[in-house]
Structures are given as structure tokens and as C-alpha cells.
Amino acid sequence: MLLDFEKPIAELESKLEDMKGLASDSDKEVQAAVKALEKKILDLKKETFENLTGWQRVQLSRHPDRPYTLDYIYEITTDFIELHGDRTVSDDKAMVGGLGTIDGQTFMLIGQQKGRNTKQRQLRNFGMANPEGYRKALRLMRIAEKFNKPIVTFIDTPGAFPGLEAEERGQGEAIARNLKEMFGLKVPVICIVIGEGASGGALGIAIGDRVLMLENSWYSVISPENCSTILWRSWDFKEQAAELLKLTAKDMHALKLVDGIIKEPLGGAHTDVKWMAKEIKRVILETTKELQALSPETRIDQRIDKFCSMGVVKE
């Protein structure tokens, strides 16, 4: 699938393939033309992806080939064991989690999971968790705290499920309880926005010692489409809404709402999943080592202070 801003690059790449097919090893002029075109493509890629608009990054975060939570978990761990159920209602397939080993150290890994095809999307509810999903996440966090295992959460959701049945089962209460409980967890907590980070559905697993974003992810109280619908009564202004929301990783870091940005390969995480997973693994291990050097009390105090310092309060 090609996004609109990727089409000029794809056209040049198509020409490059044609030239390579016609070129012979002995034709120095054609070989020189091939090298020149390769450089032109690389320069165009750099210029394009370094200057994406907010809406273009939203589009990239939703790319159908972009890695999801389980893709990263299976790449970075050697023996992941998924744990199921909230011990109250059911097992929410939109929220996954379990224990996994990264370089000999055990972590509790939790995140929203989307689907690749229609059947999987229905099963995963498009990555929109119900209350039981957030209660499952909290249950796993408490297990991690009991056995002194660091927690890593992967955030990728268009929002918590807004259905009537979700509200009847206490969607707001479940998310609010997660926020409260995560502030007091005694183990290191690392939160990574890997795709979409929308509304309370994202925040419900995003209270951590370090909150990080992939370069082409976004994090906001509302999606650009819904913001456009509220402000202009139409989805037609979604691109303008994306700019006004300041939802990109660069914007969020500049506003001190996240702690860091994880670089993606040129073209997005889906272009080199193994490289992206290796980079996430490196960041997790380095950040965990840094956090484990602090006492639980210090981590909790710093976690609370960080979130309390966000925004401006006027009385």
C-alpha cells in the first residue's frame, strides 16, 4: 500500500528497476545513471520523511504493514508466555500481555493488539479494549510488582471501545483505576507509543517512569477525524486538526509530555521490522538499567512529579 506522499518515490524506484534491467555491467554510462538515480531517491526519501506533516505521520502510524504489539514482543523476547483474562468477566483480545525474557531478564509486556485482516480485526476489536482489557492489564502489572519484574507497555489504539456494553461494565472506572494504580507501582515502568495513542484508551496503560514514542507515532486526547467532526462538523478538516493538536512525537517531546523519541528506519517501522525491534530492545534494556539504579520510592516520587508538572494550573 502506497500513501499519497510516497508515490513520487515509488515512481522513481520503478524507473530505477527498469534501468537496472536494461543496464549491463560493461555499460559505464548506464551504471553511472543508475547510481545517480539511487542517490536522488535516497535524498527524496530523506527530504520527504524528515518533513512529514502531522496528518502524514498519522497516516504512517496506521499503515497496514506497520508492526503491532505482538510483532515486537515475539521479536525481542525468547520465551514469551501470554497470560489471559481479568478474573472477572472475560479475556479481552484487544489487550495482550504476558511474561517474556529479554537478554536473560524477565519483563511483563503489555499492549493493545490490532488485526491484519477482517477476521483478526473483529477478534481484536480494532485494538479498542473493553473494561476487562484494562482490568487484565492491571492484573498483570500487579503480578509483575509481586515478583519484582519490570513492566513494558506498548500503546497502539484509536481509543477505548465506546460501546454501550463497555460503559455498562465500567469503562471509565477501569481506566481511572489503572491511572491511579500505575502511579504507585514499585517496579520500573516503561511505556512506548508504537502507533496510535488516542484518548484515555492509550493513557490507561501509559503512566510510566519513561514514556517514549516511535518517530512516526502520535499521541493525543482525540483523533484528528473526531476533532474535525466536533469543531467543523465534518471530517474534511482532519489535516488542519492534526496540525493544531500537536500530536506528533516531535511536538509531544517539545511540550515535555513524553520523555524521548525512538528513531524509525527511513520510510517507517514497517520497512525494516527487525531493525525497529532491535532498536526498541536496546532502548528498553538501557532504560531499565537506568531505572533499576533508583529506589522504588524515588521512582514513584519522580513518576508522580513528572505527570503533575504537565500543563498549567490557574486558580
XYZ file of C-alpha atoms in Angstrom:
315
model
C 0.000 0.000 0.000
C 1.343 3.414 -1.029
C 0.427 6.593 0.795
C -0.035 9.751 -1.290
C 3.273 11.307 -0.261
C 5.132 8.068 -1.107
C 4.016 7.976 -4.770
C 6.792 10.232 -6.184
C 9.369 7.963 -4.501
C 7.674 4.834 -5.868
C 7.733 6.263 -9.401
C 11.481 6.860 -9.214
C 12.045 3.381 -7.756
C 10.089 1.903 -10.677
C 12.318 3.779 -13.140
C 15.376 2.536 -11.265
C 14.267 -1.084 -11.637
C 13.743 -0.550 -15.372
C 17.204 0.947 -15.721
C 18.800 -1.918 -13.806
C 17.031 -4.388 -16.084
C 18.411 -2.708 -19.186
C 21.896 -1.995 -17.887
C 24.836 -4.290 -18.478
C 27.923 -4.461 -16.316
C 30.049 -3.111 -19.148
C 27.851 -0.046 -19.845
C 29.547 2.545 -17.658
C 27.225 5.401 -18.651
C 24.124 3.486 -17.644
C 25.777 2.337 -14.399
C 26.580 5.956 -13.581
C 22.955 6.930 -14.309
C 21.748 4.155 -12.003
C 23.953 5.392 -9.162
C 22.783 8.973 -9.712
C 19.137 7.881 -9.592
C 19.762 5.846 -6.437
C 21.209 8.949 -4.772
C 18.253 11.037 -5.964
C 15.801 8.511 -4.473
C 17.658 8.468 -1.149
C 17.724 12.274 -0.999
C 13.998 12.446 -1.829
C 13.207 9.882 0.873
C 15.158 11.834 3.478
C 13.527 15.111 2.490
C 10.044 13.552 2.452
C 10.170 11.650 5.733
C 12.009 14.327 7.679
C 9.343 16.907 6.806
C 6.090 14.972 7.159
C 3.028 16.884 8.322
C 1.058 15.813 11.374
C -1.599 14.163 9.213
C 1.003 12.304 7.144
C 2.505 10.846 10.327
C -0.989 9.790 11.420
C -1.361 8.005 8.086
C 2.032 6.323 8.523
C 1.115 5.211 12.065
C -1.900 3.396 10.564
C -0.020 1.735 7.707
C -1.422 -1.815 7.323
C 2.082 -3.313 7.353
C 3.205 -1.442 10.476
C 4.318 -3.789 13.291
C 1.866 -4.307 16.156
C 2.481 -5.176 19.812
C 2.864 -8.950 19.373
C 5.202 -8.453 16.398
C 7.618 -6.568 18.632
C 7.167 -8.887 21.614
C 7.987 -12.005 19.600
C 10.998 -10.268 18.013
C 12.585 -9.027 21.246
C 11.800 -11.930 23.623
C 12.962 -15.529 23.572
C 10.189 -17.263 25.517
C 7.068 -15.085 25.705
C 4.183 -16.645 27.643
C 0.858 -14.869 27.116
C -1.435 -14.594 30.143
C -5.205 -14.338 29.747
C -8.307 -12.982 31.461
C -9.206 -10.334 34.010
C -10.605 -12.903 36.503
C -13.921 -11.043 36.450
C -15.607 -11.016 33.026
C -13.554 -12.401 30.139
C -10.323 -12.312 28.170
C -10.200 -9.140 26.046
C -8.321 -9.946 22.829
C -7.670 -6.240 22.166
C -5.294 -6.177 25.150
C -2.461 -8.704 25.282
C 0.195 -9.329 27.893
C 2.496 -11.829 29.462
C 5.999 -12.646 30.665
C 8.977 -12.674 28.347
C 12.766 -12.793 28.603
C 14.956 -10.118 27.011
C 18.689 -10.863 27.221
C 18.211 -13.038 30.306
C 15.966 -10.577 32.166
C 12.239 -11.226 32.645
C 9.751 -8.477 31.803
C 5.981 -8.124 31.942
C 4.988 -6.974 28.456
C 1.509 -5.494 27.878
C -0.121 -3.719 24.945
C -3.035 -3.189 22.623
C -3.168 -5.527 19.637
C -4.764 -4.833 16.238
C -5.562 -7.308 13.472
C -4.139 -7.766 9.982
C -7.282 -8.927 8.193
C -11.056 -8.646 8.671
C -11.328 -11.731 10.889
C -8.407 -10.660 13.104
C -9.702 -7.096 13.338
C -13.036 -8.359 14.581
C -11.302 -10.628 17.098
C -9.041 -7.793 18.331
C -11.837 -5.191 18.117
C -9.506 -2.941 16.080
C -7.245 -2.555 19.134
C -10.020 -0.923 21.187
C -10.070 -2.525 24.632
C -13.125 -3.070 26.823
C -13.034 -2.576 30.625
C -11.933 -6.182 31.065
C -8.903 -5.407 28.895
C -7.758 -2.650 31.236
C -8.510 -4.836 34.261
C -6.440 -7.628 32.706
C -3.581 -5.173 32.157
C -3.763 -4.075 35.792
C -3.844 -7.695 36.992
C -0.647 -8.400 35.038
C 1.010 -5.271 36.417
C 0.253 -6.421 39.953
C 1.791 -9.814 39.153
C 4.898 -8.030 37.875
C 5.075 -5.990 41.063
C 4.647 -9.107 43.219
C 7.589 -10.843 41.546
C 9.642 -7.645 41.050
C 9.649 -7.689 37.243
C 9.939 -4.507 35.138
C 6.885 -3.573 33.063
C 6.882 -2.511 29.410
C 3.663 -1.328 27.757
C 3.086 -0.887 24.013
C 0.440 1.693 23.147
C -1.388 1.395 19.819
C -5.108 2.157 19.921
C -7.637 4.504 18.308
C -9.226 4.689 21.776
C -11.010 2.570 24.347
C -14.107 0.815 22.982
C -17.008 3.318 23.119
C -19.858 0.782 23.018
C -22.822 0.799 25.389
C -21.836 -2.553 26.917
C -18.344 -1.215 27.690
C -19.836 1.754 29.539
C -22.221 -0.549 31.406
C -19.257 -2.610 32.636
C -17.396 0.492 33.838
C -15.035 1.652 31.102
C -14.285 4.993 32.752
C -13.736 3.428 36.172
C -11.410 0.757 34.766
C -9.186 3.323 33.040
C -9.216 5.655 36.059
C -8.196 2.796 38.355
C -5.299 1.946 36.054
C -4.094 5.547 36.185
C -4.228 5.574 39.968
C -2.568 2.181 40.424
C 0.207 2.760 37.880
C 1.419 5.828 39.761
C 2.221 3.630 42.757
C 3.845 0.609 41.082
C 7.155 -0.205 42.781
C 8.803 -1.711 39.702
C 10.218 0.195 36.693
C 7.521 1.048 34.120
C 8.405 1.897 30.512
C 5.620 2.971 28.123
C 6.157 3.095 24.348
C 3.692 4.551 21.825
C 4.258 2.383 18.738
C 1.388 3.602 16.562
C -1.806 5.368 17.556
C -2.100 6.804 21.050
C -5.610 8.160 21.315
C -7.520 9.417 24.333
C -7.942 7.591 27.646
C -7.666 4.281 25.819
C -3.959 4.981 25.383
C -3.447 6.695 28.728
C -4.888 3.670 30.555
C -1.550 1.844 30.130
C 0.729 4.876 29.733
C 1.599 6.055 33.246
C 5.279 5.195 33.483
C 8.720 6.257 34.624
C 9.598 6.788 30.971
C 7.053 7.457 28.220
C 8.597 7.121 24.757
C 7.247 7.451 21.215
C 8.307 5.949 17.923
C 9.175 8.638 15.405
C 6.033 8.150 13.295
C 3.529 7.530 16.080
C 1.048 10.040 17.506
C -0.389 10.723 20.949
C -3.401 12.924 21.614
C -6.602 13.356 23.582
C -8.582 12.827 20.360
C -8.043 11.652 16.777
C -7.813 14.289 14.011
C -11.027 13.000 12.404
C -13.064 13.250 15.592
C -11.557 16.638 16.413
C -12.549 17.860 12.948
C -16.062 16.498 13.414
C -16.502 18.345 16.716
C -15.024 21.673 15.617
C -16.152 21.855 11.981
C -18.999 19.286 11.867
C -17.086 17.475 9.133
C -14.114 15.100 8.655
C -12.844 17.318 5.821
C -10.637 19.369 8.154
C -8.753 16.401 9.656
C -5.412 17.578 8.222
C -5.829 21.001 9.820
C -6.900 19.346 13.087
C -3.789 17.145 13.078
C -1.567 20.229 12.924
C -3.476 22.071 15.647
C -3.459 19.075 18.010
C 0.377 18.973 18.074
C 0.208 15.188 18.251
C 3.489 14.089 16.639
C 6.413 12.683 18.614
C 8.433 15.845 17.941
C 5.598 18.054 19.223
C 4.991 15.915 22.298
C 8.677 15.870 23.206
C 8.977 19.642 22.750
C 5.998 20.094 25.097
C 7.680 17.751 27.627
C 4.727 15.364 27.591
C 6.922 12.394 26.618
C 10.490 11.607 27.642
C 12.028 10.604 24.338
C 11.675 9.623 20.679
C 12.794 6.291 19.224
C 14.132 6.692 15.684
C 12.488 4.641 12.916
C 14.123 3.344 9.736
C 13.747 5.637 6.712
C 10.231 5.087 5.373
C 8.711 3.905 8.645
C 8.879 0.956 11.050
C 7.235 -1.410 8.548
C 10.164 -1.105 6.127
C 12.545 -2.917 8.490
C 10.742 -4.634 11.375
C 13.822 -6.455 12.671
C 15.865 -3.242 12.855
C 12.980 -1.466 14.600
C 12.563 -4.280 17.121
C 16.313 -4.303 17.794
C 16.216 -0.549 18.472
C 13.243 -0.903 20.829
C 15.025 -3.743 22.625
C 18.134 -1.589 23.068
C 16.107 1.301 24.483
C 14.190 -0.999 26.857
C 17.379 -2.534 28.271
C 19.193 0.790 28.646
C 16.196 2.499 30.249
C 15.558 -0.427 32.602
C 19.173 -0.380 33.799
C 18.875 3.350 34.455
C 15.609 2.944 36.402
C 16.770 -0.058 38.424
C 19.572 2.079 39.832
C 16.896 4.114 41.644
C 14.969 3.012 44.730
C 11.228 2.220 44.313
C 10.352 5.257 46.444
C 12.447 7.568 44.252
C 10.917 6.162 41.061
C 7.380 6.658 42.379
C 8.123 10.227 43.508
C 9.663 11.108 40.157
C 6.781 9.470 38.280
C 4.198 11.498 40.207
C 6.182 14.735 39.898
C 6.578 14.260 36.145
C 2.862 13.978 35.460
C 1.893 16.640 37.998
C 4.215 19.137 36.286
C 2.393 18.785 32.951
C 0.174 21.658 31.892
C -0.621 24.899 33.647
C -2.971 25.305 36.594
C -4.631 28.664 37.277
C -6.755 29.278 40.339
